[in-house]
Coordinates of C-alpha atoms and ligand atoms in Angstrom, one line a residue:
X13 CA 146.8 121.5 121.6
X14 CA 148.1 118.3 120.8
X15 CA 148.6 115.4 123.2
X16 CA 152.2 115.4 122.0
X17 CA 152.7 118.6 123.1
X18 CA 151.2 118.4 126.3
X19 CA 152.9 115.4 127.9
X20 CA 156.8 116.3 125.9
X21 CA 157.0 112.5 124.1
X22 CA 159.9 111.3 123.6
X23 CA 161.0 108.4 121.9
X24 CA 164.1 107.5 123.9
X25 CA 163.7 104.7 126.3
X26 CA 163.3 106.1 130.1
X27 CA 167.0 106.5 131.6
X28 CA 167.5 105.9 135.5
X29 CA 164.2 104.0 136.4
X30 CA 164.7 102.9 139.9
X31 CA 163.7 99.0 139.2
X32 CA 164.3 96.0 141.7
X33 CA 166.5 92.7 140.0
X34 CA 164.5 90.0 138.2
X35 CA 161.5 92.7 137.3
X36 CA 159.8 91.5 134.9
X37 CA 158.4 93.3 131.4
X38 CA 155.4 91.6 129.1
X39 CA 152.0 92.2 127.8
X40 CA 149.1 91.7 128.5
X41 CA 145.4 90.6 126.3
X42 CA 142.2 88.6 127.5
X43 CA 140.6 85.8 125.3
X44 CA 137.1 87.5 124.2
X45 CA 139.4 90.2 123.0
X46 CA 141.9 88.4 121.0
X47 CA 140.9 85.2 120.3
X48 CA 138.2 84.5 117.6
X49 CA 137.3 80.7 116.8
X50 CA 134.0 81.4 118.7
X51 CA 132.6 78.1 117.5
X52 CA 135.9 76.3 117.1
X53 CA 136.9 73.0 118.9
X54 CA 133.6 72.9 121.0
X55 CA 133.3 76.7 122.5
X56 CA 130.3 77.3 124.0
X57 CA 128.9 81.0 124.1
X58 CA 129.6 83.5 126.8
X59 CA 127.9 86.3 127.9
X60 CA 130.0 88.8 125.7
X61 CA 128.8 86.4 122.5
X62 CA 125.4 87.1 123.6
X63 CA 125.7 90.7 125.0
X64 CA 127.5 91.7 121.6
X65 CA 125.2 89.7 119.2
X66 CA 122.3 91.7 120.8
X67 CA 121.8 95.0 118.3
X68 CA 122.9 98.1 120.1
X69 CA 124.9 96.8 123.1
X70 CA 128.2 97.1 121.4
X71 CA 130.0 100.1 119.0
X72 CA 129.2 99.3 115.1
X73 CA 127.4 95.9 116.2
X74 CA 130.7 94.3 116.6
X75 CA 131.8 90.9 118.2
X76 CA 134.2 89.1 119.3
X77 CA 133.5 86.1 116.5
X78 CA 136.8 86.7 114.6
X79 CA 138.6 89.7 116.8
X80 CA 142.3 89.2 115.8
X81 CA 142.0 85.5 115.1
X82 CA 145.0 84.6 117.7
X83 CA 143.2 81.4 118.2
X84 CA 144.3 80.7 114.9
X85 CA 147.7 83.2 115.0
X86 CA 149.3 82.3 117.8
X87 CA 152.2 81.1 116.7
X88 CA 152.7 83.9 114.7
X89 CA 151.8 85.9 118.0
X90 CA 154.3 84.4 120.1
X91 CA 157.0 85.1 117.4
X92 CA 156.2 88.6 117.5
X93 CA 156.3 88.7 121.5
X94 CA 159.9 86.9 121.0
X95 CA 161.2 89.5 118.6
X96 CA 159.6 92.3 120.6
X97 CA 162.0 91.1 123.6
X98 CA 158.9 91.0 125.6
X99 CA 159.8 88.4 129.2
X100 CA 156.1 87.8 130.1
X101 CA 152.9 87.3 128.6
X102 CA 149.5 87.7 130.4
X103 CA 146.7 86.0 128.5
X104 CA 143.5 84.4 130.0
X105 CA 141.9 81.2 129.6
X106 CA 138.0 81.0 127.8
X107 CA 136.0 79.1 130.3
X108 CA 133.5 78.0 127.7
X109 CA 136.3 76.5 126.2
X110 CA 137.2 74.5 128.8
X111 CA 134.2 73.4 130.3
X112 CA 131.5 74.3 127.4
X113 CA 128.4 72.3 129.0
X114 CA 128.9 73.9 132.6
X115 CA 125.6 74.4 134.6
X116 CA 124.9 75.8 137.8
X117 CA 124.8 72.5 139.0
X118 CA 128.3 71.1 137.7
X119 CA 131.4 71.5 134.9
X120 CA 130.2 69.1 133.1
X121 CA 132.4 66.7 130.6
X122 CA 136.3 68.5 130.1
X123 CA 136.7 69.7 126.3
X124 CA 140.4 68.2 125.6
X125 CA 140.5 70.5 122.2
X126 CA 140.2 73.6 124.4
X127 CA 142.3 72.9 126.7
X128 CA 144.9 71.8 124.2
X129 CA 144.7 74.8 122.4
X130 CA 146.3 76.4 125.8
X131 CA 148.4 73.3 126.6
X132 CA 149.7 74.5 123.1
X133 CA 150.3 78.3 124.3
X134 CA 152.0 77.3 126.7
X135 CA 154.3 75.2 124.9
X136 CA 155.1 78.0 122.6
X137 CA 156.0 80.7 124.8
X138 CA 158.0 79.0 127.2
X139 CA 159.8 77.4 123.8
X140 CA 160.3 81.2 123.4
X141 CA 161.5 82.0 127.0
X142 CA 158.6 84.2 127.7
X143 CA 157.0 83.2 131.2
X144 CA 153.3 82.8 131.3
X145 CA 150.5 84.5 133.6
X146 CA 147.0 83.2 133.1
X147 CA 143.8 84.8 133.9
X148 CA 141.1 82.8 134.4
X149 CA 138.1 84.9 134.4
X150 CA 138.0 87.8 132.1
X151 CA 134.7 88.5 131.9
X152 CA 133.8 85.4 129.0
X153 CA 131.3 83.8 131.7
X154 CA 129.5 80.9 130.4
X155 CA 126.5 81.8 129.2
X156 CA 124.4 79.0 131.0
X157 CA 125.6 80.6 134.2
X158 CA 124.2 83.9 133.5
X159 CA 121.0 82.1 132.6
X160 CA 121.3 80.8 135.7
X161 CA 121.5 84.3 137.7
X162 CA 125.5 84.7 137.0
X163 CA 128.0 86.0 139.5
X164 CA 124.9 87.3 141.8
X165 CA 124.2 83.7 142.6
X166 CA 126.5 81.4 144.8
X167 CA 126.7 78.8 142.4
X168 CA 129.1 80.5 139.7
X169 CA 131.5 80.9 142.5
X170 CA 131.7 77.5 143.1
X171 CA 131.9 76.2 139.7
X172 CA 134.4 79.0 138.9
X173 CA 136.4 77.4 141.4
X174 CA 136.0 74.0 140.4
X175 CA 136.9 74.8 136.7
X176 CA 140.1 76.6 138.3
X177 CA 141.5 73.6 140.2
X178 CA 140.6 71.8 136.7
X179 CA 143.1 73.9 134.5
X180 CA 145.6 73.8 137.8
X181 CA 145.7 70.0 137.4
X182 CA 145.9 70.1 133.7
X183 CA 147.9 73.0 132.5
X184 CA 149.3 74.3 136.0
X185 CA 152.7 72.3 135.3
X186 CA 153.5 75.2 132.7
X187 CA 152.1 78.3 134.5
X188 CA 154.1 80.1 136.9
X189 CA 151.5 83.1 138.0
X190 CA 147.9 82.6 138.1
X191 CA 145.4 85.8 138.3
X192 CA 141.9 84.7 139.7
X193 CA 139.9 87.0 138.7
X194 CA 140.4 90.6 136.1
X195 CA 138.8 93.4 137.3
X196 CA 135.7 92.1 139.3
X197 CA 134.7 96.0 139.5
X198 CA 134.0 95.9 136.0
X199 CA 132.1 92.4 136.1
X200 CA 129.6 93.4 139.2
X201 CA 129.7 97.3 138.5
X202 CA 129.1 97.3 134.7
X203 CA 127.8 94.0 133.8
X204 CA 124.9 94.4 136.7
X205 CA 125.2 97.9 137.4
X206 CA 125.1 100.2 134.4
X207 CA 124.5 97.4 131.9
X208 CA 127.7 99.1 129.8
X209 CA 129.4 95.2 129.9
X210 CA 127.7 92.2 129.4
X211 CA 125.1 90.8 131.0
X212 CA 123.9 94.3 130.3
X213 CA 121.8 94.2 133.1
X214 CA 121.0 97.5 135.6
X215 CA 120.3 96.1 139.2
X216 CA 122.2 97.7 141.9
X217 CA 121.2 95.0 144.7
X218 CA 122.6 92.3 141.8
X219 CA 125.8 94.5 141.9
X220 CA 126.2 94.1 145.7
X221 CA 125.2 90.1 145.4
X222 CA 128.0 89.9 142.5
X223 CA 130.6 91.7 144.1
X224 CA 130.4 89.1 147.4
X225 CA 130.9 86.4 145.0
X226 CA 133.4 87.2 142.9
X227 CA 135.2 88.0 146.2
X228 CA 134.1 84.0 146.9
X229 CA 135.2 82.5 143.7
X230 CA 138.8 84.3 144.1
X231 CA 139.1 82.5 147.4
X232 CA 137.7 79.2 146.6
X233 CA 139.9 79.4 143.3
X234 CA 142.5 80.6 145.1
X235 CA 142.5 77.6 147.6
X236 CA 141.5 74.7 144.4
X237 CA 144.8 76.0 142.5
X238 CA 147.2 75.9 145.6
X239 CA 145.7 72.2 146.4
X240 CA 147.2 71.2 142.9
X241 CA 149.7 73.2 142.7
X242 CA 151.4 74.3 146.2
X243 CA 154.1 76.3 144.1
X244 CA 152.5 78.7 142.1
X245 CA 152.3 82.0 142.2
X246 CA 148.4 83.0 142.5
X247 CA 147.0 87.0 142.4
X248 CA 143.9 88.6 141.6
X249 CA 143.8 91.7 139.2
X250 CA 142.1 94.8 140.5
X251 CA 141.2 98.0 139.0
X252 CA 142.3 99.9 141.7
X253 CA 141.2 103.9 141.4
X254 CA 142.9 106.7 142.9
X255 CA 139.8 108.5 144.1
X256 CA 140.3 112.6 145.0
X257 CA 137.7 114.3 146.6
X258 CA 137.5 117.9 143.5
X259 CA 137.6 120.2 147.2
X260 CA 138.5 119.5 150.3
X261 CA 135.3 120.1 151.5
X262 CA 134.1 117.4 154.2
X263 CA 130.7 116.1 151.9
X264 CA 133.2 115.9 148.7
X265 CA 135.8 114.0 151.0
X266 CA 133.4 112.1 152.2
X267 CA 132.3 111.2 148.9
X268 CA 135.4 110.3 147.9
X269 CA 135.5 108.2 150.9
X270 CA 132.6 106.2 149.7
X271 CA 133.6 105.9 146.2
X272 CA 137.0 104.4 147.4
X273 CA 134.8 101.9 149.7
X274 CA 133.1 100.6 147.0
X275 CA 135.4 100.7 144.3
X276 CA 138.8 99.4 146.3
X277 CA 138.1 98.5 149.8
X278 CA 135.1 96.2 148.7
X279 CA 137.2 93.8 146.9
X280 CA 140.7 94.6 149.1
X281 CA 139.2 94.6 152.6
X282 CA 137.9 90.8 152.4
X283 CA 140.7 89.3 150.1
X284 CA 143.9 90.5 152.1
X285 CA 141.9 91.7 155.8
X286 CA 138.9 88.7 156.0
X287 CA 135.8 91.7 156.6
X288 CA 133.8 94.3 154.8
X289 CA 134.3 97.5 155.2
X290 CA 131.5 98.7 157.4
X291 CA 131.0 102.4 156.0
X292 CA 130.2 100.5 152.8
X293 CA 127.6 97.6 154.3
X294 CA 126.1 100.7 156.3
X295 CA 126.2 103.1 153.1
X296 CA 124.7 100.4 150.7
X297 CA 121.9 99.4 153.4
X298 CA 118.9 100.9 151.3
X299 CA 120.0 98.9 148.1
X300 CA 121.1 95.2 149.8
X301 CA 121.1 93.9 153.5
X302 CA 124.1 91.7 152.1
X303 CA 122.6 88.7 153.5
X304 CA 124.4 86.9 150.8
X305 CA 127.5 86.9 153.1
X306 CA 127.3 83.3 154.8
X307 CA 129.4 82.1 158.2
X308 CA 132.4 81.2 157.0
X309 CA 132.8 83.1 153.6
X310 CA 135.3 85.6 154.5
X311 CA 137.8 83.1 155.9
X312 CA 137.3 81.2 152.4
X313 CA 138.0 84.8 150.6
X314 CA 141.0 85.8 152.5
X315 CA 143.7 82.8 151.4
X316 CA 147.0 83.8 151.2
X317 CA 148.2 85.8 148.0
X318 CA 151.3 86.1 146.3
X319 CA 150.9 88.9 144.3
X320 CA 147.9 91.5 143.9
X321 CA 147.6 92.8 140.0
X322 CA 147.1 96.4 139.4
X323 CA 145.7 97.7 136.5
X324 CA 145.9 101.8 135.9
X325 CA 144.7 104.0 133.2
X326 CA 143.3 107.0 134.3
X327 CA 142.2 108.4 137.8
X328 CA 138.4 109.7 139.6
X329 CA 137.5 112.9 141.0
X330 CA 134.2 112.9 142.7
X331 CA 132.5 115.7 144.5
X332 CA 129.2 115.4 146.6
X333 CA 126.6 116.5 144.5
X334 CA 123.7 119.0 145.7
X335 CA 120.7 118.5 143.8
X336 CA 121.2 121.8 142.0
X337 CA 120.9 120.9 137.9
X338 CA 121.6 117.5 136.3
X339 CA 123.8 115.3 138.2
X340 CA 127.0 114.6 136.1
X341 CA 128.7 111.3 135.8
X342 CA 131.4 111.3 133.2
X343 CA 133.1 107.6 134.5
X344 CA 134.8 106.9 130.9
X345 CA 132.9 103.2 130.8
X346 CA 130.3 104.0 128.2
X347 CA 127.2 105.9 127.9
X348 CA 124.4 104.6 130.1
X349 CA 121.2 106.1 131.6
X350 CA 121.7 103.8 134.4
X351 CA 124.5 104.3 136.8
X352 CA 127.3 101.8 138.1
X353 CA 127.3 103.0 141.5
X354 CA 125.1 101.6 144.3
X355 CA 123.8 104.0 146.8
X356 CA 126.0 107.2 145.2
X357 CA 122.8 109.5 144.1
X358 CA 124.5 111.4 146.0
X359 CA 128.0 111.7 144.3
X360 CA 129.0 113.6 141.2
X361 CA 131.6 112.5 138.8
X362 CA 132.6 115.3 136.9
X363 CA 134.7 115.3 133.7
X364 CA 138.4 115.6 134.8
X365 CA 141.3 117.8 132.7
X366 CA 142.8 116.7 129.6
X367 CA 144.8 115.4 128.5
X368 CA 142.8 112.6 127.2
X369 CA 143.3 109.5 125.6
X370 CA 141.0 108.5 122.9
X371 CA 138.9 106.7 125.6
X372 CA 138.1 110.1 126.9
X373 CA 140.2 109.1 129.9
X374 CA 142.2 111.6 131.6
X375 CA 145.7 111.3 131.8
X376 CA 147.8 111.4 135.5
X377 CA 150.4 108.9 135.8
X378 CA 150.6 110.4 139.7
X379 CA 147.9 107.9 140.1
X380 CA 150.0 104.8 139.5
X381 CA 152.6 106.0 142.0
X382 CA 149.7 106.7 144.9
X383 CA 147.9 103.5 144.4
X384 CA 151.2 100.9 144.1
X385 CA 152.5 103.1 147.1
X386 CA 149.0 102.8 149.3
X387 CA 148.8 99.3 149.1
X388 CA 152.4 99.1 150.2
X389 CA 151.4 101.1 153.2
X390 CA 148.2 99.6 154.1
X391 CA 149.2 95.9 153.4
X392 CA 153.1 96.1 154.3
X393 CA 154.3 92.3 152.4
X394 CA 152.1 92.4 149.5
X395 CA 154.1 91.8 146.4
X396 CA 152.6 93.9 143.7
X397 CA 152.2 93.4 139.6
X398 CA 150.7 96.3 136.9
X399 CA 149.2 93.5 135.3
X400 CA 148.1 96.2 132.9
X401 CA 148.2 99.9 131.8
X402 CA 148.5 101.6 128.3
X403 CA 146.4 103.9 126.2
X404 CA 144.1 104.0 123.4
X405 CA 145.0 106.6 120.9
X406 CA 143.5 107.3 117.0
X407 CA 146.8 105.9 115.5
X408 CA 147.4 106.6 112.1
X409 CA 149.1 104.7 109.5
X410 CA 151.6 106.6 107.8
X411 CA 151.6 106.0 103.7
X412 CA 154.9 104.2 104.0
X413 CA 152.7 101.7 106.6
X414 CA 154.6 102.6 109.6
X415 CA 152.7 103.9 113.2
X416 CA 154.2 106.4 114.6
X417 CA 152.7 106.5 118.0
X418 CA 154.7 109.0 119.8
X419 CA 151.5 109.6 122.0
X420 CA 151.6 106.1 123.1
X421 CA 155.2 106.2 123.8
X422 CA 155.0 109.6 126.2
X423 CA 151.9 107.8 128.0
X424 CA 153.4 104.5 128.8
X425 CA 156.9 106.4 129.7
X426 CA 155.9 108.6 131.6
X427 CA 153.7 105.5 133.7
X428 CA 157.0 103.3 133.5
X429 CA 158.5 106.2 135.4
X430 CA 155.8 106.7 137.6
X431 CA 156.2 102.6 138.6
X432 CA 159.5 103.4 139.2
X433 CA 158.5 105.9 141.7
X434 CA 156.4 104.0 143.4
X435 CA 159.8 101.4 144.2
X436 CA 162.1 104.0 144.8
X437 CA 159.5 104.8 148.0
X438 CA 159.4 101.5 149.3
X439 CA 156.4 99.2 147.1
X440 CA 157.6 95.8 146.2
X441 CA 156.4 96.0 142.2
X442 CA 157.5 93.1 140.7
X443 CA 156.6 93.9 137.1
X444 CA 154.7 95.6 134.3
X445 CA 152.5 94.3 131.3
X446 CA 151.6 96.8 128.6
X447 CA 147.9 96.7 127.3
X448 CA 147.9 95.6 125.1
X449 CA 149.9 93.5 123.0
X450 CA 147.3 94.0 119.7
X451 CA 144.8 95.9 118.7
X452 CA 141.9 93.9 119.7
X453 CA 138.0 94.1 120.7
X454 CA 137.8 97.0 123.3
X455 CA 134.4 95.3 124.8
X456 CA 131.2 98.1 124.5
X457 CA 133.7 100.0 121.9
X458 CA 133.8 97.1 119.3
X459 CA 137.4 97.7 117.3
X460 CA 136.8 101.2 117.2
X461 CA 139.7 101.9 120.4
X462 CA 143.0 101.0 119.4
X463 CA 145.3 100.1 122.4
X464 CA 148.4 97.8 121.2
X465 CA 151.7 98.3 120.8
X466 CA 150.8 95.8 117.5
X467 CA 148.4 97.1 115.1
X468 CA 146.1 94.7 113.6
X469 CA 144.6 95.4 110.1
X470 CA 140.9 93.6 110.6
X471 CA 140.8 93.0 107.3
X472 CA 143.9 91.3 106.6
X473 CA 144.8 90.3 110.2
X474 CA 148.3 91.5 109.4
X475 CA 150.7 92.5 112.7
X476 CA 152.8 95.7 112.5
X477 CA 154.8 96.8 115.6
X478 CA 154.0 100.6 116.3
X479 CA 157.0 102.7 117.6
X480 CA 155.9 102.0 120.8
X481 CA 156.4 98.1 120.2
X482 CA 160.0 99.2 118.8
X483 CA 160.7 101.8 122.0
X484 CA 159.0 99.4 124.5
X485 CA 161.8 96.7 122.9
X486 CA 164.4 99.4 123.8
X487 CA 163.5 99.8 126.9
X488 CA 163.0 96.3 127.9
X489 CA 166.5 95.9 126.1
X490 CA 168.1 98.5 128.3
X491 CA 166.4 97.9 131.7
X492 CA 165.9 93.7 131.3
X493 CA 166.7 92.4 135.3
Ligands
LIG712 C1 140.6 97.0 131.3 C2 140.3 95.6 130.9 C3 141.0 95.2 129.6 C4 141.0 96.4 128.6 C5 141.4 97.7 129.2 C6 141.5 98.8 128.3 O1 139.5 97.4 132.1 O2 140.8 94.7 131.8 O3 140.4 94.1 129.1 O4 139.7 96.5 128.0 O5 140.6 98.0 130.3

């Protein structure tokens, strides 16, 4: 049975979405993904130039060293995004660019052709009316700081901090939202944890160290960017999950329990509450003593925060597993003998119900509506953003050269809707970017996972809007605040 059939696609934009004035619709991509030019201007490598340049690590052996060559496109790019109708654009900023001979001990000398390249961005799409949202860490760390012992070591907090203030003072004049951090889950979890994401390393007590500070680089960044900038808007991007226990058995709810600790609460508790949750310290206790936490580093962690960024694709059943045959963990991240999870031995993840995308990620767009209205509940105020959801799919170009990606279009409508949910009960969504603008490098899947509403031909570098570029146009058309 087709996906098609499964989840009704249609190609007429949503009708009656309950959306608040001003909401705003863009699309979202991440440097290491997009950019290319991996030597240009003065770029220094990053962990994913290493991780991917390292035989094995990544689908087909491939890298980021050309991806869709926006670093050389993006004029071109921003064109498209005008003619697409799009109203915001969510990129992030290479930090090797920026500051290419960082250390553990300082940024080193500013690279003005790096920044410049983003002073240039900038220029471009607000010459084009399309408001820009910067991430600043996407996972392109600078390689010397992994060399150095990476996010589990104090250190990169505190230069990722000082290289945020740094882009503040000198591009900060152009953008309006800042997002700390994307998905520090994914930088602790599979860059130490399951070794599926660069550094590729498989060190659960590293996970724990990492997790603390990224939670410490968000704050000091946080508190660096509003000392140059007092106006802007500054968020950090989590990959929330909406956990379900399969049975409502107490060890499977208490498994999901755990899960949620450590794969929400971890990063939400000390950003928005100042504390761990103790269930996790307590459940983690064999792995780390988490005597990384100094005096004083959850006031720096929880600063203010203007929005909090929400990324959905797909949500996680867990049961409590009991020892009986192999233990299954099907977490859609990659294949990896080692597991992400600290101190979850004890936890199954089975394989959910299709339908699936071509990530092997189930499909629920119930999940979007739970999490956007659970963090409305537990953190009444919070101003909320889905900085990113959309599908992979094996998209087909037709012989006339056109993409008709109606499976696309029945995914991302039927999430739109499920956004629209989520307001109608009460959560303060302010937005929605689509990932992703382009075809680009899907990380440990090389170019093998197609996820834009642009396809890219590799070979040529040619754009062409899918249907879901033309229907996401329509719909931005019809519902633009
Ligand atoms: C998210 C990442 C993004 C992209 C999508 C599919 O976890 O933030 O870069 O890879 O998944």
């Amino acid at each position: 049975m087709s996906i098609q059939t499964t989840i009704s696609a249609t190609t007429q934009p949503s009708a009656g979405l309950h959306l608040p004035e001003g909401f705003l619709w863009g699309a979202a991509t991440a440097s290491y993904q997009i950019e290319g030019a991996a030597a240009a201007d003065g770029r220094t490598t990053s962990i994913w130039d290493t991780f991917s340049h390292t035989p094995g690590k990544v689908q087909g052996g491939d890298t980021g060293d050309v991806a869709d060559d926006h670093y050389n496109r993006y004029r071109e790019d921003v064109a498209l995004m005008k003619e697409l109708g799009l109203q915001a654009y969510r990129f992030s900023i290479a930090w090797p660019r920026i500051t290419p001979q960082v250390t553990a001990h300082g940024l080193g000398p500013v690279n003005e052709a790096g920044l410049d390249f983003y002073s240039r961005l900038l220029d471009e799409l607000l010459e084009a009316g399309i408001s820009p949202a910067a991430t600043l860490y996407h996972w392109d760390l600078p390689q010397a700081l992994e060399d150095a012992g990476g996010w589990p070591e104090r250190a990169t907090a505190e230069r990722f901090a000082e290289y945020a203030g740094l882009v503040a003072a000198r591009l900060g004049d152009r953008i309006g939202t800042f997002i700390t951090l994307n998905e520090p889950w994914c930088s602790s979890y599979l860059g130490y944890g399951s070794g599926v994401h660069a550094p590729g390393r498989t060190d659960h007590a590293a996970v724990l160290a990492a997790v603390h500070h990224l939670n410490l680089g968000h704050g000091l960044a946080a508190a660096a960017i509003r000392a140059e900038r007092p106006e802007a808007t500054i968020g950090l991007t989590l990959n929330l999950a909406w956990v379900r226990p399969q049975t409502e058995a107490p060890a499977d709810v208490a498994a999901a329990e755990r899960v949620d600790g450590l794969q929400n609460r971890v990063f939400l508790d000390p950003v928005l509450r100042g504390s761990y949750p103790q269930d996790i310290v307590e459940a983690t206790a064999s792995v780390s003593d988490w005597s990384f936490v100094k005096d004083g580093d959850l006031d720096l962690i929880h600063q203010p925060l203007d929005v909090l960024g929400v990324n959905y694709y797909s949500p996680t059943v867990v049961r409590a597993y009991d020892g009986v045959g192999e233990r299954e963990e099907a977490d859609g991240h990659g294949a990896s003998s080692a597991s992400p999870w600290p101190a979850c031995g004890d936890i199954e993840f089975p394989q959910q119900p299709g339908p699936y995308t071509d990530m092997g990620w189930s499909i629920d767009a119930r999940g979007m509506t739970e999490l956007l209205v659970r963090m409305h509940r537990e953190h009444p105020g919070l101003e909320l953003m889905v900085t990113e959801n959309g599908a992979a799919f094996p998209d087909v170009v037709g012989p006339d050269g056109t993409i008709d990606d109606t499976d696309r279009i029945a995914y991302l409508r039927d999430h739109i809707e499920a956004v629209s949910d989520a307001v109608a009960a009460g959560a303060p969504v302010r937005g929605y970017y689509v990932w992703s603008l382009l075809d680009n490098f899907e990380w440990g899947y090389g170019y093998s996972k197609r996820f834009g509403v642009v396809h890219v031909d590799y070979d040529t570098q040619q754009r062409t809007p899918k249907a879901s570029a033309r229907w996401y146009r329509d719909l931005v058309r019809a519902h633009a605040g």
